[in-house]
Short mmCIF file of C-alpha atoms in Angstrom, two decimals:
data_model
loop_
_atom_site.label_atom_id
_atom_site.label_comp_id
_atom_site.label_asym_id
_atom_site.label_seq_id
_atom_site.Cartn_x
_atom_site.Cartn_y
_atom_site.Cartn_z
CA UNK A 13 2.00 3.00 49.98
CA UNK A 14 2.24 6.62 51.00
CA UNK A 15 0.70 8.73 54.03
CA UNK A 16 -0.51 12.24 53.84
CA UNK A 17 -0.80 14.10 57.01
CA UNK A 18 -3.65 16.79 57.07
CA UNK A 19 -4.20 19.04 59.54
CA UNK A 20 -7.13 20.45 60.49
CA UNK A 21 -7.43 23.61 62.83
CA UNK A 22 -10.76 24.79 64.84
CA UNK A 23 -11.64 27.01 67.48
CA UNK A 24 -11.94 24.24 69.82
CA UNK A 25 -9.60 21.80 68.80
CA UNK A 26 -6.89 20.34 66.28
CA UNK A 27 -7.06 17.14 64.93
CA UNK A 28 -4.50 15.59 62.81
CA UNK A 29 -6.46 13.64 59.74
CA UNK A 30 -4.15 10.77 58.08
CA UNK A 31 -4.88 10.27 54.27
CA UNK A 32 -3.68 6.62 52.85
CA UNK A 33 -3.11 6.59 49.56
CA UNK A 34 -2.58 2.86 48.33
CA UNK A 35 -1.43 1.97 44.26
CA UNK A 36 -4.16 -0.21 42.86
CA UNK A 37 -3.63 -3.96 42.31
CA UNK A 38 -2.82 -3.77 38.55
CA UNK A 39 0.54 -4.89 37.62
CA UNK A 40 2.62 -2.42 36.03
CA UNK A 41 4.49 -4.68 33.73
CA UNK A 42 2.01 -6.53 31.44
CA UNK A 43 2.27 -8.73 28.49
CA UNK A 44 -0.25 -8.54 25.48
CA UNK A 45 -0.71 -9.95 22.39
CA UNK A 46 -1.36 -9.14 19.04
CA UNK A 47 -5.19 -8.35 18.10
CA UNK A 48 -5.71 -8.35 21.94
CA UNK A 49 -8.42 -6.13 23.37
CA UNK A 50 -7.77 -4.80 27.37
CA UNK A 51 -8.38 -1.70 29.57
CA UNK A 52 -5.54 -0.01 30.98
CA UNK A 53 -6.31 1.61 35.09
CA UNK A 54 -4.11 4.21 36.01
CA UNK A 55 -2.31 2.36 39.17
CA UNK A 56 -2.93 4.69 42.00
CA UNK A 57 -5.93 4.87 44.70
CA UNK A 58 -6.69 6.53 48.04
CA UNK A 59 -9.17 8.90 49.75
CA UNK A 60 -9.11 11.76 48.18
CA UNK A 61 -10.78 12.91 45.38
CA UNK A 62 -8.43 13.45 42.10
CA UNK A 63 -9.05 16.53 40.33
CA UNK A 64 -7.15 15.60 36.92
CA UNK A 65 -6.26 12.39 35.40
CA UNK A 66 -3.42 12.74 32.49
CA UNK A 67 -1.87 9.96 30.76
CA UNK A 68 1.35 9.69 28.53
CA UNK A 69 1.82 6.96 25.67
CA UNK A 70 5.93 6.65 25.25
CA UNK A 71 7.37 4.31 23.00
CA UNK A 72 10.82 3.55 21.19
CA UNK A 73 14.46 3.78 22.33
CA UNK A 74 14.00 7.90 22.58
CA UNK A 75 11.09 7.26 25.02
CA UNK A 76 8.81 9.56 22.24
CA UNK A 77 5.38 10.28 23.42
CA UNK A 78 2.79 9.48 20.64
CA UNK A 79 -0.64 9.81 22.40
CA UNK A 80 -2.28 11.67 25.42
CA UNK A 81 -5.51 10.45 26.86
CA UNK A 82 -7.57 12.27 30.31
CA UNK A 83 -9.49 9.41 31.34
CA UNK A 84 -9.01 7.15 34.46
CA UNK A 85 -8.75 4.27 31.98
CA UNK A 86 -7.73 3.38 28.57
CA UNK A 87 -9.39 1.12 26.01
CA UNK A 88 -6.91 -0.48 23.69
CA UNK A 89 -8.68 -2.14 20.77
CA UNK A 90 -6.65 -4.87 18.41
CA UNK A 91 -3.40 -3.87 19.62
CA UNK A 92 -0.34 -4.16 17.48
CA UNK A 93 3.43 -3.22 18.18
CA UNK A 94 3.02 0.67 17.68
CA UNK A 95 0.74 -0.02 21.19
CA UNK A 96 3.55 -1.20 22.71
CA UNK A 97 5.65 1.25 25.64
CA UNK A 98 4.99 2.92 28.69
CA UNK A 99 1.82 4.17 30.16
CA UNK A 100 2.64 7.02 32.42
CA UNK A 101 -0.56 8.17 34.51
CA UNK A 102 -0.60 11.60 36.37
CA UNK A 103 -3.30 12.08 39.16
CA UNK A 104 -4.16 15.77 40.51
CA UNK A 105 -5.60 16.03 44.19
CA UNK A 106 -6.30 18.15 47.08
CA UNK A 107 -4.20 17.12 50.32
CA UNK A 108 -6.58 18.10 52.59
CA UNK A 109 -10.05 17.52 50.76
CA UNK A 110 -11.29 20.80 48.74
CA UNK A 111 -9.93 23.62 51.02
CA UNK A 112 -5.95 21.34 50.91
CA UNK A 113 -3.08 22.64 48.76
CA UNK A 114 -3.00 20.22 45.23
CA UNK A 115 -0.66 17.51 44.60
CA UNK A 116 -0.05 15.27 42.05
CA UNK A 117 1.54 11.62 42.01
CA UNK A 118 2.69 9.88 38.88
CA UNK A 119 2.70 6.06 38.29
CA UNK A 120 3.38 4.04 34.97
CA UNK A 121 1.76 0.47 33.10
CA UNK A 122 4.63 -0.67 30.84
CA UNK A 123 2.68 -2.78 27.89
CA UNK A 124 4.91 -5.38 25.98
CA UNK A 125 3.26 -7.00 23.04
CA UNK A 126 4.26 -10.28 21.45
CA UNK A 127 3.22 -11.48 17.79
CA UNK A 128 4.21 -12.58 14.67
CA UNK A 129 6.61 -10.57 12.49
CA UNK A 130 5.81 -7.08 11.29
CA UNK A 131 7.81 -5.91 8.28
CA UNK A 132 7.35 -2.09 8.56
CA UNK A 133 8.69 -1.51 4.59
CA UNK A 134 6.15 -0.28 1.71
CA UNK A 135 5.99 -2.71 -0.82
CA UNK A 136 9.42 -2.57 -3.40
CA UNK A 137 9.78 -2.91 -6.96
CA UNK A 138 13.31 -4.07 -8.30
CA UNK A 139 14.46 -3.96 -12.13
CA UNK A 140 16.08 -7.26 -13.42
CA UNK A 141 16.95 -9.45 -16.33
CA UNK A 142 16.48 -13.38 -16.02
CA UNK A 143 19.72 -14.78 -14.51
CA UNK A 144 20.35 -11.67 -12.30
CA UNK A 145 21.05 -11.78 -8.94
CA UNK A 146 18.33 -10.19 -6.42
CA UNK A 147 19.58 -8.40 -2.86
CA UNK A 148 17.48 -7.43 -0.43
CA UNK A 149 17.06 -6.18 2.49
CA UNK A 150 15.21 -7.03 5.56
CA UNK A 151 14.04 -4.69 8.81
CA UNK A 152 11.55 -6.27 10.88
CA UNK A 153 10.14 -6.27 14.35
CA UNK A 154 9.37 -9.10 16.03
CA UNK A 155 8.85 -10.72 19.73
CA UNK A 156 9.57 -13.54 20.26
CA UNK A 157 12.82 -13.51 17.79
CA UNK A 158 12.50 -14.55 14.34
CA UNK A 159 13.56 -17.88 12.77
CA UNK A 160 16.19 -18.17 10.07
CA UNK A 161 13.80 -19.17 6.97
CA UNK A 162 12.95 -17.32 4.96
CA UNK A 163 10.11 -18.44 1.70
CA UNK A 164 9.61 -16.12 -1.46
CA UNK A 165 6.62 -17.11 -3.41
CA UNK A 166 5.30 -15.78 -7.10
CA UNK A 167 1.78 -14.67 -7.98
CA UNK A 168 0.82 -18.37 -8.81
CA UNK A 169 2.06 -19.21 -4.91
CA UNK A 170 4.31 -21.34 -6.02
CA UNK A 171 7.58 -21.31 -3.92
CA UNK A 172 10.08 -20.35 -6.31
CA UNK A 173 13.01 -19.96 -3.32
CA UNK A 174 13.84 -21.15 -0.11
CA UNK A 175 17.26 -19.31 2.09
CA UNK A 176 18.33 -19.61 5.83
CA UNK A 177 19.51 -16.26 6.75
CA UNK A 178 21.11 -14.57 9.81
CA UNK A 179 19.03 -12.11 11.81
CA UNK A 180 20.69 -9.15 13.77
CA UNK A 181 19.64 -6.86 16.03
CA UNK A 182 19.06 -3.42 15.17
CA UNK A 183 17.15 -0.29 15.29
CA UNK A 184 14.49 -0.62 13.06
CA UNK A 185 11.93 2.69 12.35
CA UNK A 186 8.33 2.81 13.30
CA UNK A 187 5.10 5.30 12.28
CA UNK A 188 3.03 5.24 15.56
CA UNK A 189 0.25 7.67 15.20
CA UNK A 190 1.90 10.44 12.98
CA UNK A 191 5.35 10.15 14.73
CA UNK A 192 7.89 8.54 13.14
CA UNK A 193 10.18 6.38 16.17
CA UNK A 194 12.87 3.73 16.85
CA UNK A 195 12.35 0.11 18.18
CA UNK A 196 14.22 -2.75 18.44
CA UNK A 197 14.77 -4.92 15.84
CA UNK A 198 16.40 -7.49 13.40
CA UNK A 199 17.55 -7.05 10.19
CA UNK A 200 18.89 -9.26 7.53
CA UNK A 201 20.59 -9.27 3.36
CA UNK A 202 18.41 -12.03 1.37
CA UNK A 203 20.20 -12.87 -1.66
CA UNK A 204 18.03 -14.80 -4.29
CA UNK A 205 20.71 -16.08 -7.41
CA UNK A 206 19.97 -16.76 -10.60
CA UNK A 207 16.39 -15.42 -11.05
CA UNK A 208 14.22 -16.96 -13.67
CA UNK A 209 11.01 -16.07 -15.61
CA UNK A 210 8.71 -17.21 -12.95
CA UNK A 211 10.07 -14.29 -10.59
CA UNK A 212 8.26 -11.30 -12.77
CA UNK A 213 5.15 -10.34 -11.51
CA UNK A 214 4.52 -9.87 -7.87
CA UNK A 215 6.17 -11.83 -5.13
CA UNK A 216 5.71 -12.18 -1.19
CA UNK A 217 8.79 -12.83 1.27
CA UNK A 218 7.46 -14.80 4.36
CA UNK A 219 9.25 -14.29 7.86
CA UNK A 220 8.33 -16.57 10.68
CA UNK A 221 8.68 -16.88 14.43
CA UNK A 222 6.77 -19.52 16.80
CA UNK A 223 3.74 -16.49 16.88
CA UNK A 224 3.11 -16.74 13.23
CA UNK A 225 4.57 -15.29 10.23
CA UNK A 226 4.21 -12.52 7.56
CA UNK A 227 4.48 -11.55 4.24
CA UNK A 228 5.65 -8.65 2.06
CA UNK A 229 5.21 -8.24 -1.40
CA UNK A 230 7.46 -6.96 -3.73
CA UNK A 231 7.81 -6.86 -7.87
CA UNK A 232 10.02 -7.96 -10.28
CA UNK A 233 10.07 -5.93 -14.07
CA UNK A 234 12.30 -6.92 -17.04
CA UNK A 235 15.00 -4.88 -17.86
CA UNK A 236 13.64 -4.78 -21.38
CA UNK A 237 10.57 -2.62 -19.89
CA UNK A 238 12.76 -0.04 -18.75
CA UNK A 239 11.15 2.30 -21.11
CA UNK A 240 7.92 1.65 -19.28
CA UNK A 241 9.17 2.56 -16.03
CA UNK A 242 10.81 5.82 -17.11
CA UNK A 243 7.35 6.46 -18.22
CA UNK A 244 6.05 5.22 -15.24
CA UNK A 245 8.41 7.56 -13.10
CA UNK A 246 7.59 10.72 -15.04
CA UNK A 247 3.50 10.45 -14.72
CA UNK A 248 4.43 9.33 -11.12
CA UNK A 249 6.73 12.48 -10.71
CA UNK A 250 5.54 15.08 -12.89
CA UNK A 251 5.70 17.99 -10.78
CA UNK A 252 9.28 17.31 -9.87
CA UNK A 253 9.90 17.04 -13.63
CA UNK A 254 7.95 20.19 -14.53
CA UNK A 255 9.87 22.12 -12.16
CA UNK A 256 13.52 20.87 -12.92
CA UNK A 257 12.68 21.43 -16.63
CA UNK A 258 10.97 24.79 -15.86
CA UNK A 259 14.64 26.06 -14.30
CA UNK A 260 16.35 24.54 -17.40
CA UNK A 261 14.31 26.33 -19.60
CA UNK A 262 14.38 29.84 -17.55
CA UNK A 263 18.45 29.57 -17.22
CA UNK A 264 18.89 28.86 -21.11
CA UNK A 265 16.59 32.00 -21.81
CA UNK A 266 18.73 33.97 -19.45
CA UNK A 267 22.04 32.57 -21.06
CA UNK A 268 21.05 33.19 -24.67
CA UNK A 269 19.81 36.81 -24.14
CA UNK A 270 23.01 38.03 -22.49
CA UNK A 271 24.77 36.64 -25.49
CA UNK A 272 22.92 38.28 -28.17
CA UNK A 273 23.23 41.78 -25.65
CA UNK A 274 27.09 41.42 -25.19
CA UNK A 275 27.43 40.88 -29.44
CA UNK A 276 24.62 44.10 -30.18
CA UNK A 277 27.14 46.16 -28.01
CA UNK A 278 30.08 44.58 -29.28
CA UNK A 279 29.05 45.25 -32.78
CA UNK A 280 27.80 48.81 -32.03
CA UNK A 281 31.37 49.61 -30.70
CA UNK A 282 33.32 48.43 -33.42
CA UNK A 283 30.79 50.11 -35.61
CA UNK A 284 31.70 53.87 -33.53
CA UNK A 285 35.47 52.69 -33.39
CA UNK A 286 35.09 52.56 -37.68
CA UNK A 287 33.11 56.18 -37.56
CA UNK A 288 35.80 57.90 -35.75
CA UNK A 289 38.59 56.30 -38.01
CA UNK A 290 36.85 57.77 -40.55
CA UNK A 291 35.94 61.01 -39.44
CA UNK A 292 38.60 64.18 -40.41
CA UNK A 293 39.69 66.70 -38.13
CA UNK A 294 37.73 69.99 -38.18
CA UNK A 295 40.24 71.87 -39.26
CA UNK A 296 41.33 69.50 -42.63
CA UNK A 297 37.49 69.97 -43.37
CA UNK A 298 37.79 73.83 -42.91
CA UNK A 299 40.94 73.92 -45.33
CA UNK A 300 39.03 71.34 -47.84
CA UNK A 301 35.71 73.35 -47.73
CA UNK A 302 37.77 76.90 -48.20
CA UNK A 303 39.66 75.22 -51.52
CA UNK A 304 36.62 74.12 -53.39
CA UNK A 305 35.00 77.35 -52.66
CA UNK A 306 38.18 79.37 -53.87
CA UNK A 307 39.46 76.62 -56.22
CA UNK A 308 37.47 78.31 -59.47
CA UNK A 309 34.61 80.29 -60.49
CA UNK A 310 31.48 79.40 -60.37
CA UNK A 311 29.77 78.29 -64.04
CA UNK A 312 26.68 77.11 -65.85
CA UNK A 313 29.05 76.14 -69.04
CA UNK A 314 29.64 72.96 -70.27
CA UNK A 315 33.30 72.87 -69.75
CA UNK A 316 32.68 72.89 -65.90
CA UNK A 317 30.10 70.09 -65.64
CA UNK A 318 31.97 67.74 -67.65
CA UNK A 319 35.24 69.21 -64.91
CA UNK A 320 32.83 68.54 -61.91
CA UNK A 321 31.51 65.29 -62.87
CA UNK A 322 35.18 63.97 -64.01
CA UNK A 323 35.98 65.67 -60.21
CA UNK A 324 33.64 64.01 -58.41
CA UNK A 325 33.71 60.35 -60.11
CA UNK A 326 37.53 60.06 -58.42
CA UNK A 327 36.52 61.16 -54.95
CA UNK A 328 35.15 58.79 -52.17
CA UNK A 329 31.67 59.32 -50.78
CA UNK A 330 32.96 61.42 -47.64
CA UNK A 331 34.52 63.63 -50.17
CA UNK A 332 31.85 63.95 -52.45
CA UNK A 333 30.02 64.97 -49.11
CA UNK A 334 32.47 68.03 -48.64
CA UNK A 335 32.62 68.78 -52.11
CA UNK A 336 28.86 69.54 -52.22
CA UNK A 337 28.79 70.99 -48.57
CA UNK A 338 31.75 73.43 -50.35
CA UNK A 339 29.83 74.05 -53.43
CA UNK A 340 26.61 75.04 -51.62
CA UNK A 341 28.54 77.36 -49.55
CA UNK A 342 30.30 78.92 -52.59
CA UNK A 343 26.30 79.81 -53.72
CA UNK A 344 25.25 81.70 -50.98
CA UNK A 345 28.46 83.85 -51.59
CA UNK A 346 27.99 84.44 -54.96
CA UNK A 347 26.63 87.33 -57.11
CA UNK A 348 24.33 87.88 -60.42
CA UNK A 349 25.94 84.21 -61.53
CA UNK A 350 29.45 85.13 -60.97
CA UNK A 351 31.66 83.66 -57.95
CA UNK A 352 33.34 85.29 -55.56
CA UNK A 353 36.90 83.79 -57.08
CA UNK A 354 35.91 86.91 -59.92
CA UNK A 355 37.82 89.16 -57.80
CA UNK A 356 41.54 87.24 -57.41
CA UNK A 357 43.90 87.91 -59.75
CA UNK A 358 44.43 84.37 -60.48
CA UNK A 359 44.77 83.50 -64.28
CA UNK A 360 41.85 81.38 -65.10
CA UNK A 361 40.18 81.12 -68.55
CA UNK A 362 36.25 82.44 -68.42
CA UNK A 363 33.50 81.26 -70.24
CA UNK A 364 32.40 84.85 -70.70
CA UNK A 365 28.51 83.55 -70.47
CA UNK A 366 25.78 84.45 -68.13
CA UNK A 367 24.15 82.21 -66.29
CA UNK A 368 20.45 81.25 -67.81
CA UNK A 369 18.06 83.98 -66.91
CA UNK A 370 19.80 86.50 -66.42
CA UNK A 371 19.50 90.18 -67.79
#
């Protein structure tokens, strides 16, 4: 119980006005059940009227709040273990009626519900041959503590194995209303030897404690189906698969054209390094031009195309390239058929003949 002292000033008179404000009868520590339906009261009362109720769901080892609610009281409907936690109530009030300063006082309900096992695991699916050995293992929440047996049945609920196991406590992981937290739990390895045919299909492990018990179902395939479930996994994953092979793809691409780039400029280099081998200086080209324009005269006879063709059947094609270059020069130099060699006093047999045409 707390007192709040108000006071209270008039022209006349002061009076001192004592405010009691008492905790409701409502236990803060209360046991439930599983499928239970109850009403929780936030566990404070007095004289005053509160101007805001707030309450705070916090469950797991971290304390991790889950839910808010702004009512006096909470409904809980077919509660289960993510229910579980503490209940932390905030009330908002005026000290002195509506013209006081506001003040708040917090008080808590801390819920503990018992029940059969809870497995929180999605159902599994394991990949064996008969005679294998199957390991699993076990997380589970339960209060009161679990017992030690633990049944596997097939799809034709027959029980097909039978182990006593140790239980140890652990942290085991909870989704409570889109957060993901930690409770306390057991956990346990259940081996199952020798499998035969009877285990493939779909199986349930049972759990018990003195509450009840549960069951979670899990799938045995043949190895010899392993094609199936690669199958399986690629429709199942086909984004993932798309977009792995998509990068594959893209980096080969990349890869190959920077190969056929660096050869195309490797080849076009050794393909200038071969021109410039092959290329003579301009001044041996000078001295070759000047000799085959000076070499002899210029004639239409036959004794100088029989010459130039002999002449031009032993030179390569990069001479036979000068040698015309030279002999077109030699033409624009010459006059009424006659070269411009006519005027050196080299000895050099002439045909005596005019060219064709001419008068």
């Amino acid at each position: 119980m707390s007192v709040l002292f108000c006071l209270e000033k008039t022209l006349v008179r002061r009076v001192i006005v004592i405010l009691t404000v008492a905790y409701r009868s409502q236990q803060t520590f209360i046991t439930k059940y599983i499928s239970d339906d109850f009403t929780l009261q936030c566990p404070l009362n007095g004289s005053y009227t509160p101007f805001s109720v707030e309450w705070e769901h916090k469950i797991g080892i971290d304390s991790t709040i889950v839910r808010k609610f702004t009512t006096p009281e909470i409904t809980l409907t077919d509660v289960s273990y993510k229910d579980s936690g503490k209940y932390v109530c905030t009330v908002g009030f005026y000290s002195c009626g509506g013209s006081g300063l506001q003040r708040k006082l917090t008080s808590s309900v801390s819920l503990s519900v018992n029940g059969p096992p809870y497995i929180p695991m999605p159902p599994q699916t394991v990949v064996a041959d008969p005679a294998d050995n199957l390991t699993l293992s076990l997380s589970l929440i339960s209060f009161p503590a679990p017992f030690s047996l633990v049944l596997v049945r097939n799809q034709n609920n027959e029980i097909i194995h039978r182990s006593n196991v140790s239980f140890a406590p652990t942290e085991v992981t909870l989704s409570a209303f889109g957060r993901v937290v930690k409770l306390y739990g057991y956990s346990c390895r259940l081996n199952m030897p020798n499998i035969r045919r009877e285990w493939f299909g779909t199986n349930s492990i049972i759990v018990f404690n003195r509450l009840g018990n549960y069951s979670l179902s899990f799938t045995v395939e043949e190895f010899s189906d392993r094609e199936n479930f690669i199958v399986r996994f690629l429709k199942d994953n086909l984004l993932l698969v798309a977009s792995v092979g998509g990068s594959i793809l893209a980096v080969s691409i990349a890869v190959i054209v920077t190969v056929i780039c660096l050869d195309i400029r490797k080849k076009r280099k050794q393909k200038c390094m071969s021109l410039d081998n092959n290329r003579l200086p301009e001044s041996a080209v000078a001295d070759n031009c000047n000799q085959h324009i000076y070499a002899r005269p210029f004639s239409f006879g036959n004794n100088r195309l029989n010459q130039d063709a002999r002449e031009l059947q032993s030179l390569t094609d990069h001479e036979k390239q000068i040698e015309l270059e030279g002999r077109q020069c030699a033409s624009m130099y010459s006059c009424a058929g006659f070269s411009l060699n006519e005027f050196q006093d080299d000895s050099i047999v002439y045909d005596n003949q005019f060219a064709p045409g001419y008068t």
